[in-house]
PDB file of C-alpha atoms in Angstrom:
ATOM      1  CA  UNK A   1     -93.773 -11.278  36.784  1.00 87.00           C
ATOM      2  CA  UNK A   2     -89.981 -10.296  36.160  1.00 89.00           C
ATOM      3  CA  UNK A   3     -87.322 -12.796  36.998  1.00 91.00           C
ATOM      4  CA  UNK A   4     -83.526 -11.817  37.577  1.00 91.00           C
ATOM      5  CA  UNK A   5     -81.181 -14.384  36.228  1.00 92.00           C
ATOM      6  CA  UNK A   6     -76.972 -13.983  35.872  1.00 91.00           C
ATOM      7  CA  UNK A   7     -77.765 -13.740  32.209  1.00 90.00           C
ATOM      8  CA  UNK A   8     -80.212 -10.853  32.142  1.00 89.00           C
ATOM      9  CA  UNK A   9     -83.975  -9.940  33.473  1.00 90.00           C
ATOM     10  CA  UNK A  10     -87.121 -11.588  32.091  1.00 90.00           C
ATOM     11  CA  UNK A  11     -90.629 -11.347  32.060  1.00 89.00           C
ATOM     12  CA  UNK A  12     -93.008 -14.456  32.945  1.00 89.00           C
ATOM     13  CA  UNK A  13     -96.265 -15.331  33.303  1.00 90.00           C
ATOM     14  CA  UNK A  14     -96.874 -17.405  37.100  1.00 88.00           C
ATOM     15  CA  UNK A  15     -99.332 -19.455  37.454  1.00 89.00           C
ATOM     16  CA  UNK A  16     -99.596 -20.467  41.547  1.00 90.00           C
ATOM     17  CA  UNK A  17     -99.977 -23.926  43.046  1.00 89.00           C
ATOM     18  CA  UNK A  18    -103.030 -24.177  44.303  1.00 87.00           C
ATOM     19  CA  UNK A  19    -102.307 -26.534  47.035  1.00 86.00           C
ATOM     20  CA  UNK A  20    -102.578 -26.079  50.880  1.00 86.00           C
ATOM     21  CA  UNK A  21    -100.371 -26.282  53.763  1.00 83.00           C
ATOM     22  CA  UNK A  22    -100.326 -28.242  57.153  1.00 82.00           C
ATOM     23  CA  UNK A  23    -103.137 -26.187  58.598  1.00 83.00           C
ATOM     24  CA  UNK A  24    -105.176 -26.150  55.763  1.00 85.00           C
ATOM     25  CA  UNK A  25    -104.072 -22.680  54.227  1.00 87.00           C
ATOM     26  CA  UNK A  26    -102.869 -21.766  50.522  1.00 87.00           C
ATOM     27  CA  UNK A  27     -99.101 -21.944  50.061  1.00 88.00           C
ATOM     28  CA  UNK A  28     -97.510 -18.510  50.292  1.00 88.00           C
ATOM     29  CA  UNK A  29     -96.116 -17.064  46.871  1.00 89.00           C
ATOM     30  CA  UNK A  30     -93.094 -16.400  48.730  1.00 88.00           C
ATOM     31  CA  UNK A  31     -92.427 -19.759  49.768  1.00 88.00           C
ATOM     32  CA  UNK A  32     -93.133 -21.429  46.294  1.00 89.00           C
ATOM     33  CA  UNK A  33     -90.281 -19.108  44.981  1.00 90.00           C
ATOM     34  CA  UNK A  34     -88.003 -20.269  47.621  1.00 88.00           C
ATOM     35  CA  UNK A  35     -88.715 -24.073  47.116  1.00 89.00           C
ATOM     36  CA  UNK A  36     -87.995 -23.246  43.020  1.00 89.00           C
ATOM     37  CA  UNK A  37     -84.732 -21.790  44.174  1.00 90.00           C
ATOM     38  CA  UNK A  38     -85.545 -18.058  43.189  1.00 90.00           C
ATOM     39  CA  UNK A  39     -85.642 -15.278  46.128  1.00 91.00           C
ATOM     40  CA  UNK A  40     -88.794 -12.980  46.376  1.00 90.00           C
ATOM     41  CA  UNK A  41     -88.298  -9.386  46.841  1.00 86.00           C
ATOM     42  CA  UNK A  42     -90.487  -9.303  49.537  1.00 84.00           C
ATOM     43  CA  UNK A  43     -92.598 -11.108  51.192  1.00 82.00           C
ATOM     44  CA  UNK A  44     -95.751  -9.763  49.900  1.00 83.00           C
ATOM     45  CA  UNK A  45     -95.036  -8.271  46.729  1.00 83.00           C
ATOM     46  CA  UNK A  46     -92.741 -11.110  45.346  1.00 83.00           C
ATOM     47  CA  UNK A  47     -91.747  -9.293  41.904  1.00 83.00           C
ATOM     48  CA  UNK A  48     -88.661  -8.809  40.622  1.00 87.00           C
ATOM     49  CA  UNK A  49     -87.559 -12.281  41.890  1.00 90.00           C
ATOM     50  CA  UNK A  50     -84.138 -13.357  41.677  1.00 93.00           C
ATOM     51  CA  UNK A  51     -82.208 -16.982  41.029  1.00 92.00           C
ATOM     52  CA  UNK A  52     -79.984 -18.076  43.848  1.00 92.00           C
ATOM     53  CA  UNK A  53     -77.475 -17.796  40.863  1.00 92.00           C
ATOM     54  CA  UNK A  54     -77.566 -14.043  41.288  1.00 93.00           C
ATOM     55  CA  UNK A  55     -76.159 -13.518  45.342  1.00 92.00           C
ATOM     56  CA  UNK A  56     -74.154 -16.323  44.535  1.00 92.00           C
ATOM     57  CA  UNK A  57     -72.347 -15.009  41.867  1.00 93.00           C
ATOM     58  CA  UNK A  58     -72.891 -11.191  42.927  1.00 93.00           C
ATOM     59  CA  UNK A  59     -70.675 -12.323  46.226  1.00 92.00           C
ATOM     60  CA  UNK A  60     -67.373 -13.836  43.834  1.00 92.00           C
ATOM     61  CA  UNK A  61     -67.811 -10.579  41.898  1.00 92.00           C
ATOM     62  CA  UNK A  62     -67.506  -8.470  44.789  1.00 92.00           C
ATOM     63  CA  UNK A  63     -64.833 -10.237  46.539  1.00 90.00           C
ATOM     64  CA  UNK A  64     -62.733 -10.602  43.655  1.00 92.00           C
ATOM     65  CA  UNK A  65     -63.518  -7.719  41.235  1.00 91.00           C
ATOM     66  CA  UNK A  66     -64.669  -5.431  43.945  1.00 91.00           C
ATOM     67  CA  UNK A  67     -68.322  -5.121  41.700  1.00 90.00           C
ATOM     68  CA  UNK A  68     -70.398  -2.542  43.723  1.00 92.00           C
ATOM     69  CA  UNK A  69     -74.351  -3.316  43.287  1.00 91.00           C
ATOM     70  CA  UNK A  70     -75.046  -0.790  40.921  1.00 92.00           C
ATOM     71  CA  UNK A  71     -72.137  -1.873  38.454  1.00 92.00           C
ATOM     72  CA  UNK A  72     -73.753  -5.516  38.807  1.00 93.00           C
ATOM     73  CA  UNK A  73     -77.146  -4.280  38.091  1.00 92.00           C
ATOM     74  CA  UNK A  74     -75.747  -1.654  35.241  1.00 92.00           C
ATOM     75  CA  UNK A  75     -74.018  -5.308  33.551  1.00 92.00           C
ATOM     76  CA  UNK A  76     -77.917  -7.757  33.732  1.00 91.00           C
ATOM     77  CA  UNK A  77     -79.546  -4.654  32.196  1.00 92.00           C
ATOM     78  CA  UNK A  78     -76.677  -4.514  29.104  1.00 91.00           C
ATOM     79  CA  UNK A  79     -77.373  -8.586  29.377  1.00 90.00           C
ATOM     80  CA  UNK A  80     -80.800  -8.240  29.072  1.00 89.00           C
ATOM     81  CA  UNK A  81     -81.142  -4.691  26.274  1.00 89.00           C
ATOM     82  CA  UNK A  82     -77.826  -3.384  24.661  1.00 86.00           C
ATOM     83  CA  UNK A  83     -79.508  -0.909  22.914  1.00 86.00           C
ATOM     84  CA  UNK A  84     -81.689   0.575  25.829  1.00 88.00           C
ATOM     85  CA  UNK A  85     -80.198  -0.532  28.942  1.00 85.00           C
ATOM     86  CA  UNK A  86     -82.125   2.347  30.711  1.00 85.00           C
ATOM     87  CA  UNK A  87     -84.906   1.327  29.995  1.00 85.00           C
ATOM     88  CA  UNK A  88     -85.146  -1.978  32.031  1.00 84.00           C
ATOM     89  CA  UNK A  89     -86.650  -1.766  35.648  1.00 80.00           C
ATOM     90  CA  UNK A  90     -84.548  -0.088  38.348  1.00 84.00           C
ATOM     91  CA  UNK A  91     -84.287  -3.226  40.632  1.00 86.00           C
ATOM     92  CA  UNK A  92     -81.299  -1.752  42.533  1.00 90.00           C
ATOM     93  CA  UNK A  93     -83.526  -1.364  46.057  1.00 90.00           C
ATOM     94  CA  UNK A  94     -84.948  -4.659  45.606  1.00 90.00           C
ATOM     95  CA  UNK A  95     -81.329  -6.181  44.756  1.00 91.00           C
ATOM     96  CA  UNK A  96     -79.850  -4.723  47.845  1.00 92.00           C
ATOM     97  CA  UNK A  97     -82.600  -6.004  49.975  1.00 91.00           C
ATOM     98  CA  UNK A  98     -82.239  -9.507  48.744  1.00 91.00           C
ATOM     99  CA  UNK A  99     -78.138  -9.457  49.050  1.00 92.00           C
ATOM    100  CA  UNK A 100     -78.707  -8.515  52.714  1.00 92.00           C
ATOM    101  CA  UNK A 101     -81.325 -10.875  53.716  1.00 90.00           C
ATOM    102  CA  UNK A 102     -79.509 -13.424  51.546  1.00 90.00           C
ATOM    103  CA  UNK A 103     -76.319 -12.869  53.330  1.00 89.00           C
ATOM    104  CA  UNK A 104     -78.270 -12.626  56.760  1.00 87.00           C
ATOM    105  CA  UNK A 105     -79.586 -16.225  55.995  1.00 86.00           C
ATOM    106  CA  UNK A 106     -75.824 -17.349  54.766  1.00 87.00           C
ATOM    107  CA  UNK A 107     -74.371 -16.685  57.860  1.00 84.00           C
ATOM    108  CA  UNK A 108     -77.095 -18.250  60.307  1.00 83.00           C
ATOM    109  CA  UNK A 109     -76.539 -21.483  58.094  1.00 83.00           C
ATOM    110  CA  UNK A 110     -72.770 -21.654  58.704  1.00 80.00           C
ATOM    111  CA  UNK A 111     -73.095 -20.558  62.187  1.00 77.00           C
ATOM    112  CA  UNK A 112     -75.522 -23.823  62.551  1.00 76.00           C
ATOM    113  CA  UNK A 113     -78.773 -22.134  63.032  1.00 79.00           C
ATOM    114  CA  UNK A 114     -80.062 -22.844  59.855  1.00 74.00           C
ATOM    115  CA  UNK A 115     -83.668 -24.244  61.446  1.00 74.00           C
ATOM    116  CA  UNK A 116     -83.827 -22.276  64.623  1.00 72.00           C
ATOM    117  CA  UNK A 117     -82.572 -18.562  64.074  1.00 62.00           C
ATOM    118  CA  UNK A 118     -84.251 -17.347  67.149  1.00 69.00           C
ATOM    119  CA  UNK A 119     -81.046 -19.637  69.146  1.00 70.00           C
ATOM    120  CA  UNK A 120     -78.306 -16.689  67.618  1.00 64.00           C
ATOM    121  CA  UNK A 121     -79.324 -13.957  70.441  1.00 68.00           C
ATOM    122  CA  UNK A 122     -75.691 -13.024  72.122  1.00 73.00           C
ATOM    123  CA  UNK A 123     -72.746 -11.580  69.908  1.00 71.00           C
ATOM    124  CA  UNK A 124     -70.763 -13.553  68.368  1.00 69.00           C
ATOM    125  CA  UNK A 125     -73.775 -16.421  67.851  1.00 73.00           C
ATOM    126  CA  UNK A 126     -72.347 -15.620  64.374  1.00 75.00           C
ATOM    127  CA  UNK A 127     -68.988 -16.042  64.285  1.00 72.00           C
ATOM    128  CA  UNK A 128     -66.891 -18.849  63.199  1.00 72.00           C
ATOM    129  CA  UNK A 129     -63.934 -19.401  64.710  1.00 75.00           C
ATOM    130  CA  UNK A 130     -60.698 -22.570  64.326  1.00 79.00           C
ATOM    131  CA  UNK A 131     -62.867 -25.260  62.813  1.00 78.00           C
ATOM    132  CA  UNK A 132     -59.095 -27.081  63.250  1.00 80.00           C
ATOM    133  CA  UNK A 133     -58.730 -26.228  67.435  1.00 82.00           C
ATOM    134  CA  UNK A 134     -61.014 -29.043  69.147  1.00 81.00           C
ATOM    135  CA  UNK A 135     -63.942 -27.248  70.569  1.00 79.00           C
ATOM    136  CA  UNK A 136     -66.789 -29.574  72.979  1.00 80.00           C
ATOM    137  CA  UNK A 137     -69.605 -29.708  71.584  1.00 77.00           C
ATOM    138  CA  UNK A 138     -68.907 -28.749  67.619  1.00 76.00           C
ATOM    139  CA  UNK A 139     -65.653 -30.988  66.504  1.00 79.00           C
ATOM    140  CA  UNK A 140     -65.123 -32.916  69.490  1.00 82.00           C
ATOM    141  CA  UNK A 141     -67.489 -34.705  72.422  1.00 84.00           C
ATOM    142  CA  UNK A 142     -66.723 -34.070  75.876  1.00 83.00           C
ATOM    143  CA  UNK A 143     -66.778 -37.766  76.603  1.00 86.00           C
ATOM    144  CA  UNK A 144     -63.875 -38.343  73.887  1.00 83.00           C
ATOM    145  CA  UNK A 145     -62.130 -35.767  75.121  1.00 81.00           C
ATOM    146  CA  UNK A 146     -61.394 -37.361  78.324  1.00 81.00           C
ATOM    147  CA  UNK A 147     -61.173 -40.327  77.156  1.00 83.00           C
ATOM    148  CA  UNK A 148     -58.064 -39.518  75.332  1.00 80.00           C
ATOM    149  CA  UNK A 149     -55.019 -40.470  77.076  1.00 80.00           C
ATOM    150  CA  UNK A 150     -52.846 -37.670  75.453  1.00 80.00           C
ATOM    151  CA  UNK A 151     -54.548 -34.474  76.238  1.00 76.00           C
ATOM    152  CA  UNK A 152     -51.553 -32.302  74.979  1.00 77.00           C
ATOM    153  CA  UNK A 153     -53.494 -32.972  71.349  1.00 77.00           C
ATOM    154  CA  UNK A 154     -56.581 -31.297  72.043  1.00 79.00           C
ATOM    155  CA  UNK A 155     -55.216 -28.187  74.131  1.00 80.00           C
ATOM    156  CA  UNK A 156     -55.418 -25.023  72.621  1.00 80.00           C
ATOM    157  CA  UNK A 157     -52.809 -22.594  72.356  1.00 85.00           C
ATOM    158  CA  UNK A 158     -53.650 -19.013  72.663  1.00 87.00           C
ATOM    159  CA  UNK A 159     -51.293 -16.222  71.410  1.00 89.00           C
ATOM    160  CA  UNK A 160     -51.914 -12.418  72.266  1.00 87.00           C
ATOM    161  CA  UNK A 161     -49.997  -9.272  70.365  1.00 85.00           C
ATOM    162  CA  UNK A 162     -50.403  -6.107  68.907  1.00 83.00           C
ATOM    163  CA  UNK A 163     -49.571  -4.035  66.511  1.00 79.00           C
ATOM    164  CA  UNK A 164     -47.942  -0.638  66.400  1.00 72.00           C
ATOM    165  CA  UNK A 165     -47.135  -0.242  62.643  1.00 72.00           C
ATOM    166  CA  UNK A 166     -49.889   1.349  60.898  1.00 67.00           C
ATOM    167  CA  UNK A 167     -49.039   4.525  59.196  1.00 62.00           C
ATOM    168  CA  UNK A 168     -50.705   7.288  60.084  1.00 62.00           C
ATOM    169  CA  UNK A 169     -51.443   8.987  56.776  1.00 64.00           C
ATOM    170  CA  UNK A 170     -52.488  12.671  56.157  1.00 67.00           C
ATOM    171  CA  UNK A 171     -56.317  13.496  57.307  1.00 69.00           C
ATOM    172  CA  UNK A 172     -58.927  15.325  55.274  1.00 72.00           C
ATOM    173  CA  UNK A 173     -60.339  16.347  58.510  1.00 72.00           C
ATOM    174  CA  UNK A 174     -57.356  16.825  61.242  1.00 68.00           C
ATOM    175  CA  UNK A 175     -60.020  18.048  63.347  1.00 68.00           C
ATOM    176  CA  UNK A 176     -61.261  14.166  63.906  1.00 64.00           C
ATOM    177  CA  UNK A 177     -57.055  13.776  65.298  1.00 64.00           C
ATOM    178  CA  UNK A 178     -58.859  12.729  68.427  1.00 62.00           C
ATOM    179  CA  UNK A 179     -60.469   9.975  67.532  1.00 57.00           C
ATOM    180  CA  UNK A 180     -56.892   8.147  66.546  1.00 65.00           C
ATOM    181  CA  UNK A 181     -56.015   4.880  67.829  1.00 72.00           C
ATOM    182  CA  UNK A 182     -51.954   4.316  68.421  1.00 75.00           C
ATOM    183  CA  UNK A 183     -52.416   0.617  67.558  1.00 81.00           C
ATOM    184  CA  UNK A 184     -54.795  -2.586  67.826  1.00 85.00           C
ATOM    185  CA  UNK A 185     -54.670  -5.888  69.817  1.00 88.00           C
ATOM    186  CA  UNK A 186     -55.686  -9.138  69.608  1.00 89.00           C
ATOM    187  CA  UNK A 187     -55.842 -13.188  70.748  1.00 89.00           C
ATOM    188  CA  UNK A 188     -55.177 -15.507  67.760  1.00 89.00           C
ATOM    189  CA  UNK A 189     -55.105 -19.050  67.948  1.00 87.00           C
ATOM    190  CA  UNK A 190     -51.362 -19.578  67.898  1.00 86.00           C
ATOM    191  CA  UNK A 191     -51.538 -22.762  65.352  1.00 83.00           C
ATOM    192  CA  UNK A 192     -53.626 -21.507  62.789  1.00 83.00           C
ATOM    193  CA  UNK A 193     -53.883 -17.873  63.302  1.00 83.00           C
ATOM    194  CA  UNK A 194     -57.229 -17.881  63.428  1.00 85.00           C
ATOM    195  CA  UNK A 195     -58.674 -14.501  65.252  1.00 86.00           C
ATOM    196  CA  UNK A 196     -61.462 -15.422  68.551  1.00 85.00           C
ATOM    197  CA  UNK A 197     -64.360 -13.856  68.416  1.00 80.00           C
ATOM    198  CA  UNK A 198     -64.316 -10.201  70.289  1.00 81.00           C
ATOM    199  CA  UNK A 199     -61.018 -10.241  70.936  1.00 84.00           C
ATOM    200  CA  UNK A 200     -59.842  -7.311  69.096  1.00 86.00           C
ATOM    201  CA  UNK A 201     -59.084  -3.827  70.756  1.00 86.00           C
ATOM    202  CA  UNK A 202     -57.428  -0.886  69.817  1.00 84.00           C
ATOM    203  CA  UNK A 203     -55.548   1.106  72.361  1.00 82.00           C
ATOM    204  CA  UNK A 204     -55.269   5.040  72.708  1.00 78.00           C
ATOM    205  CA  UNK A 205     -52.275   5.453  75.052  1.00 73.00           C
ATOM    206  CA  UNK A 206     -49.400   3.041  74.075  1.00 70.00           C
ATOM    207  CA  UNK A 207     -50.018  -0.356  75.148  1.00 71.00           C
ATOM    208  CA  UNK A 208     -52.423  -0.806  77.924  1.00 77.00           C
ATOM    209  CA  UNK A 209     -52.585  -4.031  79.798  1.00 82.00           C
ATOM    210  CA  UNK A 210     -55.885  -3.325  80.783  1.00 85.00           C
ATOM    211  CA  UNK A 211     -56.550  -3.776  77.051  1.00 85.00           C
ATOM    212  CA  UNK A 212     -54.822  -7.026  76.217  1.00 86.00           C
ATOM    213  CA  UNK A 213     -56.474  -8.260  80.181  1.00 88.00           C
ATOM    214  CA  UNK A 214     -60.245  -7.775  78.250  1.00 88.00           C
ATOM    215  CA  UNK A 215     -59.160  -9.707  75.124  1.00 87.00           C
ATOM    216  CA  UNK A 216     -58.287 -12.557  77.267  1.00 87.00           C
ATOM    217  CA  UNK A 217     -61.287 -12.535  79.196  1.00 88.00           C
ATOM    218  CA  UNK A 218     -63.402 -12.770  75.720  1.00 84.00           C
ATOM    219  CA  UNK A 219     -61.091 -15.835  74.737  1.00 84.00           C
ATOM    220  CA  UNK A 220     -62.703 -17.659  77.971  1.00 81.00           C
ATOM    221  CA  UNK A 221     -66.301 -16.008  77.986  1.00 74.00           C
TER     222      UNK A 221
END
């Protein structure tokens, strides 16, 4: 079985625990990878497998070198063979798969559904706003909240602007002129500058009120 690592690709012999689950069935390979920290291609064909080391350090490369996937895959195979880097196994498709199921599963454990995905079914389930602004039920308790005797502390303060200023460069395709926008506009929290969730609109004619009245309404929803 081939293994991905930061430090190049290898090629192990598995030998599978044996032991049963709950209900009396074998262990999926799958889920013996996860619990060893290494994520299985897929679910049924676990090979290539890759270290939690790999999205981890894939995502600082990308965010701070701006890495694209194939550069990242072109660098484990010069890890792994110098001499014949194209001769290693194309695990590009696999590698993308993993990054976006990795990054799915990322985001449902910051959002708090780490145990219960199936609870993240409206937009913006995903989205994390202030974690500074009190919000009930996720920094602060209803009951504490009126309990406090100086409610000025936990009232949010809601800002809403736009901007105007974007240039406008030169299009390869003038013929898309139609789909412009003129400008975009938003609700930030006004202490922290922190954007809520669905709040963003772009206008086509000037500044619409109509516009800035929907980004409002999404700060309450």
């Amino acid at each position: 079985m081939r293994f991905v690592d930061t430090t190049g690709i290898f090629s192990r012999r598995v030998r599978w625990c044996r032991c049963r689950d709950k209900h009396g069935h074998p262990v999926r390979h799958d889920l013996q990878l996860l619990d060893a920290c290494i994520y299985p291609a897929t679910s049924d064909r676990p090979t290539p497998a890759f270290t939690f080391n790999v999205p981890d350090e894939f995502t600082i490369d990308a965010l701070e070198c701006k890495t694209a996937t194939l550069t990242f895959v072109a660098k484990l195979c010069q890890l792994t063979n110098c001499v014949f880097p194209s001769s290693m196994l194309d695990m590009y498709p696999a590698l993308m798969r993993c990054l976006r199921q990795y990054r799915n599963l990322k985001n449902f454990i910051h959002a708090g559904f780490a145990h219960d995905s199936n609870c993240a079914r409206t937009p913006g389930d995903l989205g994390l706003f202030c974690v500074t602004c009190p919000q009930i039920g996720k920094n602060i308790s209803a009951a504490k909240l009126l309990a406090s005797e100086n409610l000025e502390e936990y009232t949010p303060q809601i800002v809403a602007d736009g901007n105007f200023k974007l240039d406008d460069l030169k299009m390869r395709n003038p013929e898309d002129n139609d789909v412009d926008s003129t400008g975009i506009g938003a609700c930030a929290c006004a202490h922290h500058g922190c954007f809520y969730p669905h709040s963003v609109v772009g206008f086509k004619v000037g500044e619409r009120q109509v516009n800035m009245d929907y980004t409002i309404s999404e700060v309450f929803c």
